Amino acid sequence: TQPQSNALMQVWDYFKDRANEAEKAAFMKKLQQYEQNEVSLESVKKLLLKMSMTYKEDRLLQGYYFS
């Protein structure tokens, strides 16, 4: 497990009940790739940022996580 996996999952909690199947699959795949050192933390955060914009999750967008 990578150090940021828990933080990524906490951000994912904002979307898990609203995300469609494709979004769920994309996130889980990216997270697994991150945990296996196949993709960067930034690539997973970019996916979550896109979802934050899609679902207008102002609390995340105005926070520091994506800064």
Short mmCIF file of C-alpha atoms in Angstrom, two decimals:
data_model
loop_
_atom_site.label_atom_id
_atom_site.label_comp_id
_atom_site.label_asym_id
_atom_site.label_seq_id
_atom_site.Cartn_x
_atom_site.Cartn_y
_atom_site.Cartn_z
CA THR A 1 0.00 0.00 0.00
CA GLN A 2 1.25 3.41 -0.95
CA PRO A 3 1.30 6.19 1.68
CA GLN A 4 -1.48 8.19 0.02
CA SER A 5 -3.91 5.31 -0.57
CA ASN A 6 -5.99 6.15 2.50
CA ALA A 7 -6.30 9.79 1.48
CA LEU A 8 -7.35 8.77 -2.03
CA MET A 9 -10.02 6.49 -0.58
CA GLN A 10 -11.30 9.29 1.65
CA VAL A 11 -11.72 11.52 -1.39
CA TRP A 12 -13.36 8.64 -3.27
CA ASP A 13 -15.95 8.40 -0.48
CA TYR A 14 -17.45 11.65 -1.81
CA PHE A 15 -18.33 9.92 -5.08
CA LYS A 16 -18.74 6.22 -4.41
CA ASP A 17 -22.54 6.40 -4.20
CA ARG A 18 -22.91 8.72 -7.22
CA ALA A 19 -20.28 7.41 -9.58
CA ASN A 20 -21.39 5.29 -12.50
CA GLU A 21 -19.91 1.87 -13.17
CA ALA A 22 -17.32 3.19 -15.62
CA GLU A 23 -16.12 5.80 -13.10
CA LYS A 24 -15.95 3.20 -10.34
CA ALA A 25 -13.95 0.86 -12.54
CA ALA A 26 -11.61 3.65 -13.65
CA PHE A 27 -10.90 4.72 -10.09
CA MET A 28 -10.35 1.20 -8.80
CA LYS A 29 -8.02 0.43 -11.71
CA LYS A 30 -6.02 3.65 -11.14
CA LEU A 31 -5.80 2.99 -7.41
CA GLN A 32 -4.55 -0.54 -7.99
CA GLN A 33 -2.01 0.72 -10.53
CA TYR A 34 -0.85 3.36 -8.06
CA GLU A 35 -0.45 0.79 -5.31
CA GLN A 36 1.66 -1.31 -7.68
CA ASN A 37 3.81 1.71 -8.62
CA GLU A 38 2.54 1.64 -12.21
CA VAL A 39 1.07 5.16 -12.19
CA SER A 40 1.82 8.30 -10.22
CA LEU A 41 -0.15 9.76 -7.35
CA GLU A 42 -0.85 12.76 -9.57
CA SER A 43 -2.62 10.62 -12.16
CA VAL A 44 -5.04 9.29 -9.54
CA LYS A 45 -5.58 12.76 -8.10
CA LYS A 46 -6.27 14.08 -11.61
CA LEU A 47 -9.07 11.52 -12.00
CA LEU A 48 -10.55 12.52 -8.64
CA LEU A 49 -10.27 16.21 -9.54
CA LYS A 50 -12.20 15.58 -12.74
CA MET A 51 -14.90 13.81 -10.73
CA SER A 52 -14.96 16.70 -8.24
CA MET A 53 -15.72 19.05 -11.12
CA THR A 54 -18.26 16.69 -12.68
CA TYR A 55 -20.18 16.31 -9.43
CA LYS A 56 -19.59 19.91 -8.34
CA GLU A 57 -18.07 18.86 -5.05
CA ASP A 58 -17.18 22.36 -3.82
CA ARG A 59 -15.79 21.17 -0.51
CA LEU A 60 -13.05 19.30 -2.36
CA LEU A 61 -12.55 21.92 -5.05
CA GLN A 62 -12.06 24.67 -2.49
CA GLY A 63 -9.85 22.55 -0.24
CA TYR A 64 -6.11 22.06 -0.38
CA TYR A 65 -5.96 18.45 -1.60
CA PHE A 66 -5.86 19.33 -5.29
CA SER A 67 -3.71 22.47 -4.85
#
